PDB file of C-alpha atoms and ligand atoms in Angstrom:
ATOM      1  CA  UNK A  24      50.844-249.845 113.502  1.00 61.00           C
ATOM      2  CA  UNK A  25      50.577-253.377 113.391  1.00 62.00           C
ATOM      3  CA  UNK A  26      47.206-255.096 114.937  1.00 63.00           C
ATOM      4  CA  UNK A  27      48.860-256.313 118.090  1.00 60.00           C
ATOM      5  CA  UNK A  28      50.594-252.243 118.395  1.00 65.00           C
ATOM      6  CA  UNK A  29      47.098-250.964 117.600  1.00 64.00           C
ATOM      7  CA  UNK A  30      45.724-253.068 120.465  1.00 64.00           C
ATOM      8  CA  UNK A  31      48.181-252.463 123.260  1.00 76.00           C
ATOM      9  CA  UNK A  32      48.047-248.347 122.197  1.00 92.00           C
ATOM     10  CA  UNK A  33      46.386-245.863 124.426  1.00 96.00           C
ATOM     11  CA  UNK A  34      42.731-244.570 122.944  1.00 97.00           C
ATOM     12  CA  UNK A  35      44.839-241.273 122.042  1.00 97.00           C
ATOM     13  CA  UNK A  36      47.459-243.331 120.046  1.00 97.00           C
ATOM     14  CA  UNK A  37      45.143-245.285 118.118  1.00 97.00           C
ATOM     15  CA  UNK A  38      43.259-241.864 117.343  1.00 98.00           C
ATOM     16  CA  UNK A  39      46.576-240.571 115.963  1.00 98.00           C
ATOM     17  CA  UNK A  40      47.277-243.414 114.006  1.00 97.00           C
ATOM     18  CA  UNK A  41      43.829-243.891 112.634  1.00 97.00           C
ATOM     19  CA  UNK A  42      44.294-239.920 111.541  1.00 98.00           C
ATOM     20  CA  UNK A  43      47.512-240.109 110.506  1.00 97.00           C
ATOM     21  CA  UNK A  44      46.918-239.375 107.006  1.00 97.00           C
ATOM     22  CA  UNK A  45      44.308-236.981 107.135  1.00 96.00           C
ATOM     23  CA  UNK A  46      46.831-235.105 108.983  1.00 97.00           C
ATOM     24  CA  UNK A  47      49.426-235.266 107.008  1.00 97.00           C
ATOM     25  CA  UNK A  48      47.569-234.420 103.808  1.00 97.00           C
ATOM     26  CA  UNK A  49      46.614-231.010 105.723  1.00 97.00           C
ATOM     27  CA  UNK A  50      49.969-230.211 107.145  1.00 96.00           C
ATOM     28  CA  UNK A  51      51.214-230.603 103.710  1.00 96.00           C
ATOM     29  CA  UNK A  52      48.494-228.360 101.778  1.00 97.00           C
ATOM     30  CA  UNK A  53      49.255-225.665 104.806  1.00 96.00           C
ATOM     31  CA  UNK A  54      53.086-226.097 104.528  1.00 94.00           C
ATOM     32  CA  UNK A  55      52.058-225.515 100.371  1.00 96.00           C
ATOM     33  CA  UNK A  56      50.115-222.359 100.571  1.00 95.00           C
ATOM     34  CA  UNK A  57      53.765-220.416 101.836  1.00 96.00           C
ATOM     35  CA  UNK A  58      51.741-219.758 104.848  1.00 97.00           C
ATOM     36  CA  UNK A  59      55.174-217.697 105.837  1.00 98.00           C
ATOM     37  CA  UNK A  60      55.809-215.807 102.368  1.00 97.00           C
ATOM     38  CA  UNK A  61      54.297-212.658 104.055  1.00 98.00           C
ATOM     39  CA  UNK A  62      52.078-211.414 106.542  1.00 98.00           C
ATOM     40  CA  UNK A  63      48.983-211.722 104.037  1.00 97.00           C
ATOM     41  CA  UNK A  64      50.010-215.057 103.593  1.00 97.00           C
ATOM     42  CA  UNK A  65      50.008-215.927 106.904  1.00 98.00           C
ATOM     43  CA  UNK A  66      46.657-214.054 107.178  1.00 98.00           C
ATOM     44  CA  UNK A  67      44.812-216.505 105.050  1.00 98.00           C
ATOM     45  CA  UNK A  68      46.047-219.073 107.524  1.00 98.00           C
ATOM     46  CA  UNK A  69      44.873-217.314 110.227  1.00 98.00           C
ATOM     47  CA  UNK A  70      41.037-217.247 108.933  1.00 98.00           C
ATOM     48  CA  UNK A  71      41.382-220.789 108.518  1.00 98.00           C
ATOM     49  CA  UNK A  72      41.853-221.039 111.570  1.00 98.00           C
ATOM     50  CA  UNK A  73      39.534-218.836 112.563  1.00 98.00           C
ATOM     51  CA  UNK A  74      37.075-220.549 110.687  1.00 98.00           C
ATOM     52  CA  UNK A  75      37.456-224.052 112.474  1.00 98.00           C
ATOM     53  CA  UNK A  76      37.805-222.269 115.738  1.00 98.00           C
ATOM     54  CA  UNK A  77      34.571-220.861 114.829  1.00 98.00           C
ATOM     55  CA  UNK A  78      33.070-223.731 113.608  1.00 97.00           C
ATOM     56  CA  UNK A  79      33.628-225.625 117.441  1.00 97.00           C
ATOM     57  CA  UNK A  80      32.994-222.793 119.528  1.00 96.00           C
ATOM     58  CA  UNK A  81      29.740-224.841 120.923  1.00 95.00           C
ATOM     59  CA  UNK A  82      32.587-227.534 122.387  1.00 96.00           C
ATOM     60  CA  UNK A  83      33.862-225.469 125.072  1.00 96.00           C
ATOM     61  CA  UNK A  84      29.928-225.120 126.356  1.00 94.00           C
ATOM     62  CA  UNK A  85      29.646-228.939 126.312  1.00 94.00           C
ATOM     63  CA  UNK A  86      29.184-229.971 129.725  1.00 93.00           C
ATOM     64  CA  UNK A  87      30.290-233.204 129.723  1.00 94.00           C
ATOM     65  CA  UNK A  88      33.377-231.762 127.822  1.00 96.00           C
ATOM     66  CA  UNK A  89      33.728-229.401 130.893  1.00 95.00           C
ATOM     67  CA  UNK A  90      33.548-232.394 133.327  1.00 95.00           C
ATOM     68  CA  UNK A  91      36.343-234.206 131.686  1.00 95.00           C
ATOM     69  CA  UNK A  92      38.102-231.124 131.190  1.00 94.00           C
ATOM     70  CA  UNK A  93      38.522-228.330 133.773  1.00 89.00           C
ATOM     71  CA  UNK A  94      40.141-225.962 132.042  1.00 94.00           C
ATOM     72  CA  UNK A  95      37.958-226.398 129.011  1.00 96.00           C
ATOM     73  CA  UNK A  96      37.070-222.778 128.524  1.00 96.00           C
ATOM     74  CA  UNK A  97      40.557-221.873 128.667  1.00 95.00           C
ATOM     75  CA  UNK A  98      41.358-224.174 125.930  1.00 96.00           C
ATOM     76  CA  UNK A  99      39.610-221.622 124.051  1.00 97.00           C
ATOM     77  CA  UNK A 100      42.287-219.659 121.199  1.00 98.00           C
ATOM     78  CA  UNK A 101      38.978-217.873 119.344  1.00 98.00           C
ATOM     79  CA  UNK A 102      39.535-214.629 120.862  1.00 98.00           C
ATOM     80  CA  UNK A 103      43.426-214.887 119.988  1.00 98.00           C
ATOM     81  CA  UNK A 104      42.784-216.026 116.417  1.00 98.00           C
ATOM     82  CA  UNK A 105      40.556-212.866 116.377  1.00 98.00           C
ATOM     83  CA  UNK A 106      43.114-210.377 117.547  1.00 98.00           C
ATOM     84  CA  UNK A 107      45.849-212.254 115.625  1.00 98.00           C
ATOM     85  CA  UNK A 108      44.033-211.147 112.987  1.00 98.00           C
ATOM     86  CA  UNK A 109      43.012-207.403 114.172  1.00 98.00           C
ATOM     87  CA  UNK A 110      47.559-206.934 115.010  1.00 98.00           C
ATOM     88  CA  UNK A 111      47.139-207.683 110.845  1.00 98.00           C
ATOM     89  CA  UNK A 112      44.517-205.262 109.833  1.00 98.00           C
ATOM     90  CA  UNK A 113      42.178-207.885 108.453  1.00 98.00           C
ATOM     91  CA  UNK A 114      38.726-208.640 108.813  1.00 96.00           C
ATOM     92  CA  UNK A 115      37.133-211.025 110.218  1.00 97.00           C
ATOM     93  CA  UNK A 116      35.657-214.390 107.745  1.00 97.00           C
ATOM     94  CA  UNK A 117      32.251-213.310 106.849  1.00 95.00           C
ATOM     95  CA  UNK A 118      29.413-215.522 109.182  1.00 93.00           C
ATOM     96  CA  UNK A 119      28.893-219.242 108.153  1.00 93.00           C
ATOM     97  CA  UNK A 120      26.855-221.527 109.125  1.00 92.00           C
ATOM     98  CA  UNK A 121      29.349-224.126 111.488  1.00 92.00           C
ATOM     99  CA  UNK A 122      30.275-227.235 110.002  1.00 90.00           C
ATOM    100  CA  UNK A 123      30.123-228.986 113.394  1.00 94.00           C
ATOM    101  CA  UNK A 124      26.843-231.229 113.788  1.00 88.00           C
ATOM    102  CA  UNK A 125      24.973-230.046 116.508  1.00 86.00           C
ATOM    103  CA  UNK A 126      23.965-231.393 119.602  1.00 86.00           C
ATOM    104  CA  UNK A 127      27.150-233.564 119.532  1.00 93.00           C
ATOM    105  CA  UNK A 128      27.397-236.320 121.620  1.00 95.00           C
ATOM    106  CA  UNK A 129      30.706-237.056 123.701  1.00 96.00           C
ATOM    107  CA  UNK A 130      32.370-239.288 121.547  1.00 97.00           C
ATOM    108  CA  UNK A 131      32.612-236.702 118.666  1.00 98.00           C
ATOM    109  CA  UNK A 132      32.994-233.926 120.453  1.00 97.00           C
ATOM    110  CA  UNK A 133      36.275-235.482 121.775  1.00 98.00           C
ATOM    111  CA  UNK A 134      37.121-236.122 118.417  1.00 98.00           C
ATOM    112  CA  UNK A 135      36.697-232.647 117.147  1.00 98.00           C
ATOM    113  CA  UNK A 136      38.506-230.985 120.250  1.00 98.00           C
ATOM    114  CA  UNK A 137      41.862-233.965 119.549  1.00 98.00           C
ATOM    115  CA  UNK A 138      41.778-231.943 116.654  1.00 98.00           C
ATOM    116  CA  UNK A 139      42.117-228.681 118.096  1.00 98.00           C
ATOM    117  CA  UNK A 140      44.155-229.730 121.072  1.00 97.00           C
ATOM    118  CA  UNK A 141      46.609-231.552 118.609  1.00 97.00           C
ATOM    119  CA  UNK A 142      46.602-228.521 116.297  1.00 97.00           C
ATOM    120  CA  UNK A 143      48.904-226.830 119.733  1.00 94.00           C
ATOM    121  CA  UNK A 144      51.666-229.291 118.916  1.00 93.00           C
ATOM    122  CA  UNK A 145      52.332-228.024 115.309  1.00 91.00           C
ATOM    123  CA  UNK A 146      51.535-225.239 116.122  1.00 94.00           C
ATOM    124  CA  UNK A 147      54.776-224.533 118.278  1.00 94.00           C
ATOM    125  CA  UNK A 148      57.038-225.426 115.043  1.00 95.00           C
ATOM    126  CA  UNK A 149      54.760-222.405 113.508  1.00 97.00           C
ATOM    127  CA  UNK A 150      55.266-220.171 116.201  1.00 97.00           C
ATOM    128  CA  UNK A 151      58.865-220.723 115.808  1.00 97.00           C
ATOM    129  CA  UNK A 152      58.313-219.937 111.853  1.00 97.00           C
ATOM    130  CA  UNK A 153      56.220-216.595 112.515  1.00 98.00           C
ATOM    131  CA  UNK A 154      59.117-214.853 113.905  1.00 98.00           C
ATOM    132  CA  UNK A 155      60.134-214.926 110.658  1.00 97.00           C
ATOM    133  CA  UNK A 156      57.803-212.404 109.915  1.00 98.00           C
ATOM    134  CA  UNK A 157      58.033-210.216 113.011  1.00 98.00           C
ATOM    135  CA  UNK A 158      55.076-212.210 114.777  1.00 98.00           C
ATOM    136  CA  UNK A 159      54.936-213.245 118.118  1.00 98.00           C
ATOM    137  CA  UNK A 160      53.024-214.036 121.394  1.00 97.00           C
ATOM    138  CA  UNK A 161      52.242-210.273 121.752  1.00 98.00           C
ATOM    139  CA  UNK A 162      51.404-209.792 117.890  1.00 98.00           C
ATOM    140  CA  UNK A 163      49.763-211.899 115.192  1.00 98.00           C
ATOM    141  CA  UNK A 164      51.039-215.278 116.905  1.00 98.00           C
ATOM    142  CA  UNK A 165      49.515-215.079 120.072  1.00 98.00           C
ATOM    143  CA  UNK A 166      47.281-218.185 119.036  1.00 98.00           C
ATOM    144  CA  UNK A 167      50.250-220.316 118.211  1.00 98.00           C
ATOM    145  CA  UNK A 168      52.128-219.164 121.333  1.00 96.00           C
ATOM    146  CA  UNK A 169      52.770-222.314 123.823  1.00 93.00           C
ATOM    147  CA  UNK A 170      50.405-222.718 126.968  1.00 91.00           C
ATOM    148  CA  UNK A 171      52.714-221.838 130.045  1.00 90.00           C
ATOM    149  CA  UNK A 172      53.099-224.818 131.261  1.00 90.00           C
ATOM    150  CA  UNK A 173      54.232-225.692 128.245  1.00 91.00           C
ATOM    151  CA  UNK A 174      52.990-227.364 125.180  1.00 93.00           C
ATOM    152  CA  UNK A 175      53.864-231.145 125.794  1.00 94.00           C
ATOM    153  CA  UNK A 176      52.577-231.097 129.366  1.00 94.00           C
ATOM    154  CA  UNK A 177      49.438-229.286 128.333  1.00 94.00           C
ATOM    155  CA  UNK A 178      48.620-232.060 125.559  1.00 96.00           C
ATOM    156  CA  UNK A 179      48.861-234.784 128.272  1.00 96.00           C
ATOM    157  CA  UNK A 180      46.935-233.377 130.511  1.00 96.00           C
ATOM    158  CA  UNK A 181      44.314-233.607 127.621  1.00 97.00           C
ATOM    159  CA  UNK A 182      45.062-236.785 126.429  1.00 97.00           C
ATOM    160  CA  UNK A 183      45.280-238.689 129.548  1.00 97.00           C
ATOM    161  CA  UNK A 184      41.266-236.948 129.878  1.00 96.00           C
ATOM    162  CA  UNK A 185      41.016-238.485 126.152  1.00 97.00           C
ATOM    163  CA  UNK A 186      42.149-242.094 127.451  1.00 97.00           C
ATOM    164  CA  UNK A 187      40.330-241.845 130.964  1.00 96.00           C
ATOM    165  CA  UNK A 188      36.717-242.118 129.381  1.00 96.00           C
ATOM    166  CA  UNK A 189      35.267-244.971 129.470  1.00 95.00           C
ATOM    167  CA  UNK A 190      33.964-245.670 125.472  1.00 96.00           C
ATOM    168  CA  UNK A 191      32.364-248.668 123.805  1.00 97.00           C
ATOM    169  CA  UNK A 192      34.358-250.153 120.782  1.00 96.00           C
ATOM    170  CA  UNK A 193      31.232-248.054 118.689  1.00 98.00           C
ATOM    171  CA  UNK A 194      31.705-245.071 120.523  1.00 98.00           C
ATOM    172  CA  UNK A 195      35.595-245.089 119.806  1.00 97.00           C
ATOM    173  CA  UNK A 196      35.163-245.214 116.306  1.00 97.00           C
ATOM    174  CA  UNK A 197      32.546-242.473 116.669  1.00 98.00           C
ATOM    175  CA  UNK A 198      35.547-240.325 117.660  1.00 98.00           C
ATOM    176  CA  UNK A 199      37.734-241.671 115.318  1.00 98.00           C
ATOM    177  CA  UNK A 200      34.998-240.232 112.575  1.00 97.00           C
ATOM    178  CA  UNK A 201      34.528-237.048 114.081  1.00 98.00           C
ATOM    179  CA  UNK A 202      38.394-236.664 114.377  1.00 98.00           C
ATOM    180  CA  UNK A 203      38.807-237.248 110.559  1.00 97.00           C
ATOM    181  CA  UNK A 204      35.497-235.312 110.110  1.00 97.00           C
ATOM    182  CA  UNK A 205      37.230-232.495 111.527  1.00 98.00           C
ATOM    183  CA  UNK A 206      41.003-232.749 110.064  1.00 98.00           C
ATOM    184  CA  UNK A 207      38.747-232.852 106.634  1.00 97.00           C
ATOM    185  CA  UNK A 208      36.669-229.527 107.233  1.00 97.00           C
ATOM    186  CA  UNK A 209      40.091-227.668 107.881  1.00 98.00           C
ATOM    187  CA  UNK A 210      40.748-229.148 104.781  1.00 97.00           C
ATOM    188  CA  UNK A 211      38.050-227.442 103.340  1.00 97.00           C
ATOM    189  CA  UNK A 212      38.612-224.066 104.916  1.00 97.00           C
ATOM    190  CA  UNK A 213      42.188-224.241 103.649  1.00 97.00           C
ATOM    191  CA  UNK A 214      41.207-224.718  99.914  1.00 96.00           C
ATOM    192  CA  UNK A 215      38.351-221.976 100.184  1.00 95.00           C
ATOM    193  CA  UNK A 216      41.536-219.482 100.954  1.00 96.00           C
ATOM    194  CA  UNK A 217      44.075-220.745  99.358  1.00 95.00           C
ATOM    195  CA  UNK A 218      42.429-221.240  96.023  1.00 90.00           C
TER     196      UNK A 218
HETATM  197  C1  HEM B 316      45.173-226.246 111.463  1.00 82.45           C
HETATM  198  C2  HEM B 316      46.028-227.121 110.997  1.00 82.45           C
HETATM  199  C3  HEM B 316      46.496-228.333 111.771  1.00 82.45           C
HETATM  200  C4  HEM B 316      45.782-229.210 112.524  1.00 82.45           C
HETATM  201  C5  HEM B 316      44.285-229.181 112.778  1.00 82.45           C
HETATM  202  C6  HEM B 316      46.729-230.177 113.065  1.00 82.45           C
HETATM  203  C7  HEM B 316      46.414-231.219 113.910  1.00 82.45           C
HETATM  204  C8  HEM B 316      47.325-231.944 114.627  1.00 82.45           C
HETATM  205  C9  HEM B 316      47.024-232.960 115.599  1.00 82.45           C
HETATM  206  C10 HEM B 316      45.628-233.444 115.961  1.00 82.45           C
HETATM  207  C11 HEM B 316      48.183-233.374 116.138  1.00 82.45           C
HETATM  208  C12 HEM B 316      48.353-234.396 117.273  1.00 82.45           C
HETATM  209  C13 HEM B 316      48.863-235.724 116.799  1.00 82.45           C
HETATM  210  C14 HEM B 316      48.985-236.647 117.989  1.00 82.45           C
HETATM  211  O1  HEM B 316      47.999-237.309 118.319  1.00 82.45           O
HETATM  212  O2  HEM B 316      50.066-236.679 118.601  1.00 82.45           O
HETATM  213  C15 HEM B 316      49.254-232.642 115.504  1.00 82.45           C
HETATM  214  C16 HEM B 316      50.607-232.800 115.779  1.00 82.45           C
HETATM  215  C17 HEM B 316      51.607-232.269 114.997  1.00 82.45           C
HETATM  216  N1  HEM B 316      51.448-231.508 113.868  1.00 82.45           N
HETATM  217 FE1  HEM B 316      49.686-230.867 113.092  1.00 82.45          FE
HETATM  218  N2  HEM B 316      47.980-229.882 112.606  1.00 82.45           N
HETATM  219  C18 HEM B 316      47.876-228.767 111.834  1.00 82.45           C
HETATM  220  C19 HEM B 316      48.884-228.135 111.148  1.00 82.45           C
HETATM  221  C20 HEM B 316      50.196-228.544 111.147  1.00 82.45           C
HETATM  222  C21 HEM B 316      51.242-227.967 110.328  1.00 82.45           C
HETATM  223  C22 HEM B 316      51.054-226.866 109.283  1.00 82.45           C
HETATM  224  C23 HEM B 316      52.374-228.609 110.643  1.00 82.45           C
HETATM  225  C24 HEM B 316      53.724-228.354 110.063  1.00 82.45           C
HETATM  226  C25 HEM B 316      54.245-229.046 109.112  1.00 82.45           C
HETATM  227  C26 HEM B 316      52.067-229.607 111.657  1.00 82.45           C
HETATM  228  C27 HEM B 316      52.949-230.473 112.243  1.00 82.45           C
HETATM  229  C28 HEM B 316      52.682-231.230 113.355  1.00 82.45           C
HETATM  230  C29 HEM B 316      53.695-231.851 114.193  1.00 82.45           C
HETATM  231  C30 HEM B 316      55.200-231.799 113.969  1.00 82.45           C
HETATM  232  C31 HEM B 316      53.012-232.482 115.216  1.00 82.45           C
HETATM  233  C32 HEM B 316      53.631-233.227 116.393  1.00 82.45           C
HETATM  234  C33 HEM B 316      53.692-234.677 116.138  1.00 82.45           C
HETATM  235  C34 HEM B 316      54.275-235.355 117.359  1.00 82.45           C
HETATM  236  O3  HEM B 316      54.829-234.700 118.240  1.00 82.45           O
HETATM  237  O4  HEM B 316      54.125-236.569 117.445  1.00 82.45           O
HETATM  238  N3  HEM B 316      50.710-229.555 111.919  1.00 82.45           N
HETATM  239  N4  HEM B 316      48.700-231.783 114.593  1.00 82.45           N
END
């Protein structure tokens, strides 16, 4: 984006574009690790996910989260990631200590959940992909499996909350650092089980 581009944008554009190469870094370490060689490939995806689903489960409690958000708890994909896992006979990741900050004020914590809201969008092209392997929104995919109103209209409900708030320039960049914060501890959890 050019400076005039980054000034007309929307908050949740200039998030995007300030993340955009965190995010592709990830998507590109993910797409690396054959995430669809084999169910106990896809697996290791899986508890990264579970990990960083883990890691914000303290988000959907956040009350001002909830204000902005009212279907915030049923943004929630923990307890599919969990039986995504369970259709695939694994375990769950051993307990860890969350790499979210805690208490996290409003700025961040919209940061972290852009993250996890975003994550929906790819998520459909890897829904699409898991068939491959005989998963679906009844088995092993139900986390990736669109909302039912459908994955583009779900992801502007959220981002019109995103651009609604009212933030100071300092509290932008706040969530502009959690964001990356965020994109960088999946990061993290990737290389831990793809190593
Ligand atoms: C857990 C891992 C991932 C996270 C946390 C993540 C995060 C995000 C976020 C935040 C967005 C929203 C960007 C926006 O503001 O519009 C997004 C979109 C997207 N992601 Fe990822 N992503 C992940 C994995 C992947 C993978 C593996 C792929 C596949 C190559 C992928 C492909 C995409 C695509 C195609 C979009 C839509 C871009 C658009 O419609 O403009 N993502 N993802």
């Amino acid at each position: 984006m050019t400076d005039t581009a980054i000034l007309d944008a929307t908050r949740s554009q200039r998030l995007k574009a300030a993340t955009r190469d965190s995010h592709n870094a990830l998507d590109k370490r993910i797409m690396a690790g054959d995430i669809f060689a084999s169910r106990a490939q896809f697996a290791r995806f899986l508890r990264v996910q579970y990990r960083f689903h883990r890691d914000i489960e303290a988000l959907y409690a956040n009350p001002e989260l909830d204000a902005l958000l009212p279907d915030l708890d049923e943004r929630r994909r923990l307890p599919q990631i969990a039986r995504d896992l369970a259709d695939l006979e694994q375990a769950l990741p051993a307990p860890a200590a969350s790499a979210v900050p805690a208490p996290l004020p409003l700025p961040a914590a919209l940061g972290w959940l852009y993250v996890a809201e975003g994550s929906n969008l790819g998520g459909t092209i890897l829904f699409k992909m898991a068939a491959r392997l005989g998963l679906d929104a009844g088995f092993g995919a139900r986390h990736l499996a669109a909302h039912p109103d459908g994955a583009a209209r779900h992801w502007r409900e959220f981002t019109a909350a995103l651009d609604s708030v009212a933030l100071t320039s300092e509290q932008e960049q706040q969530m502009i650092d959690a964001a990356d914060a965020a994109f960088r501890s999946v990061h993290g959890h990737v290389e831990l089980e793809f190593a």
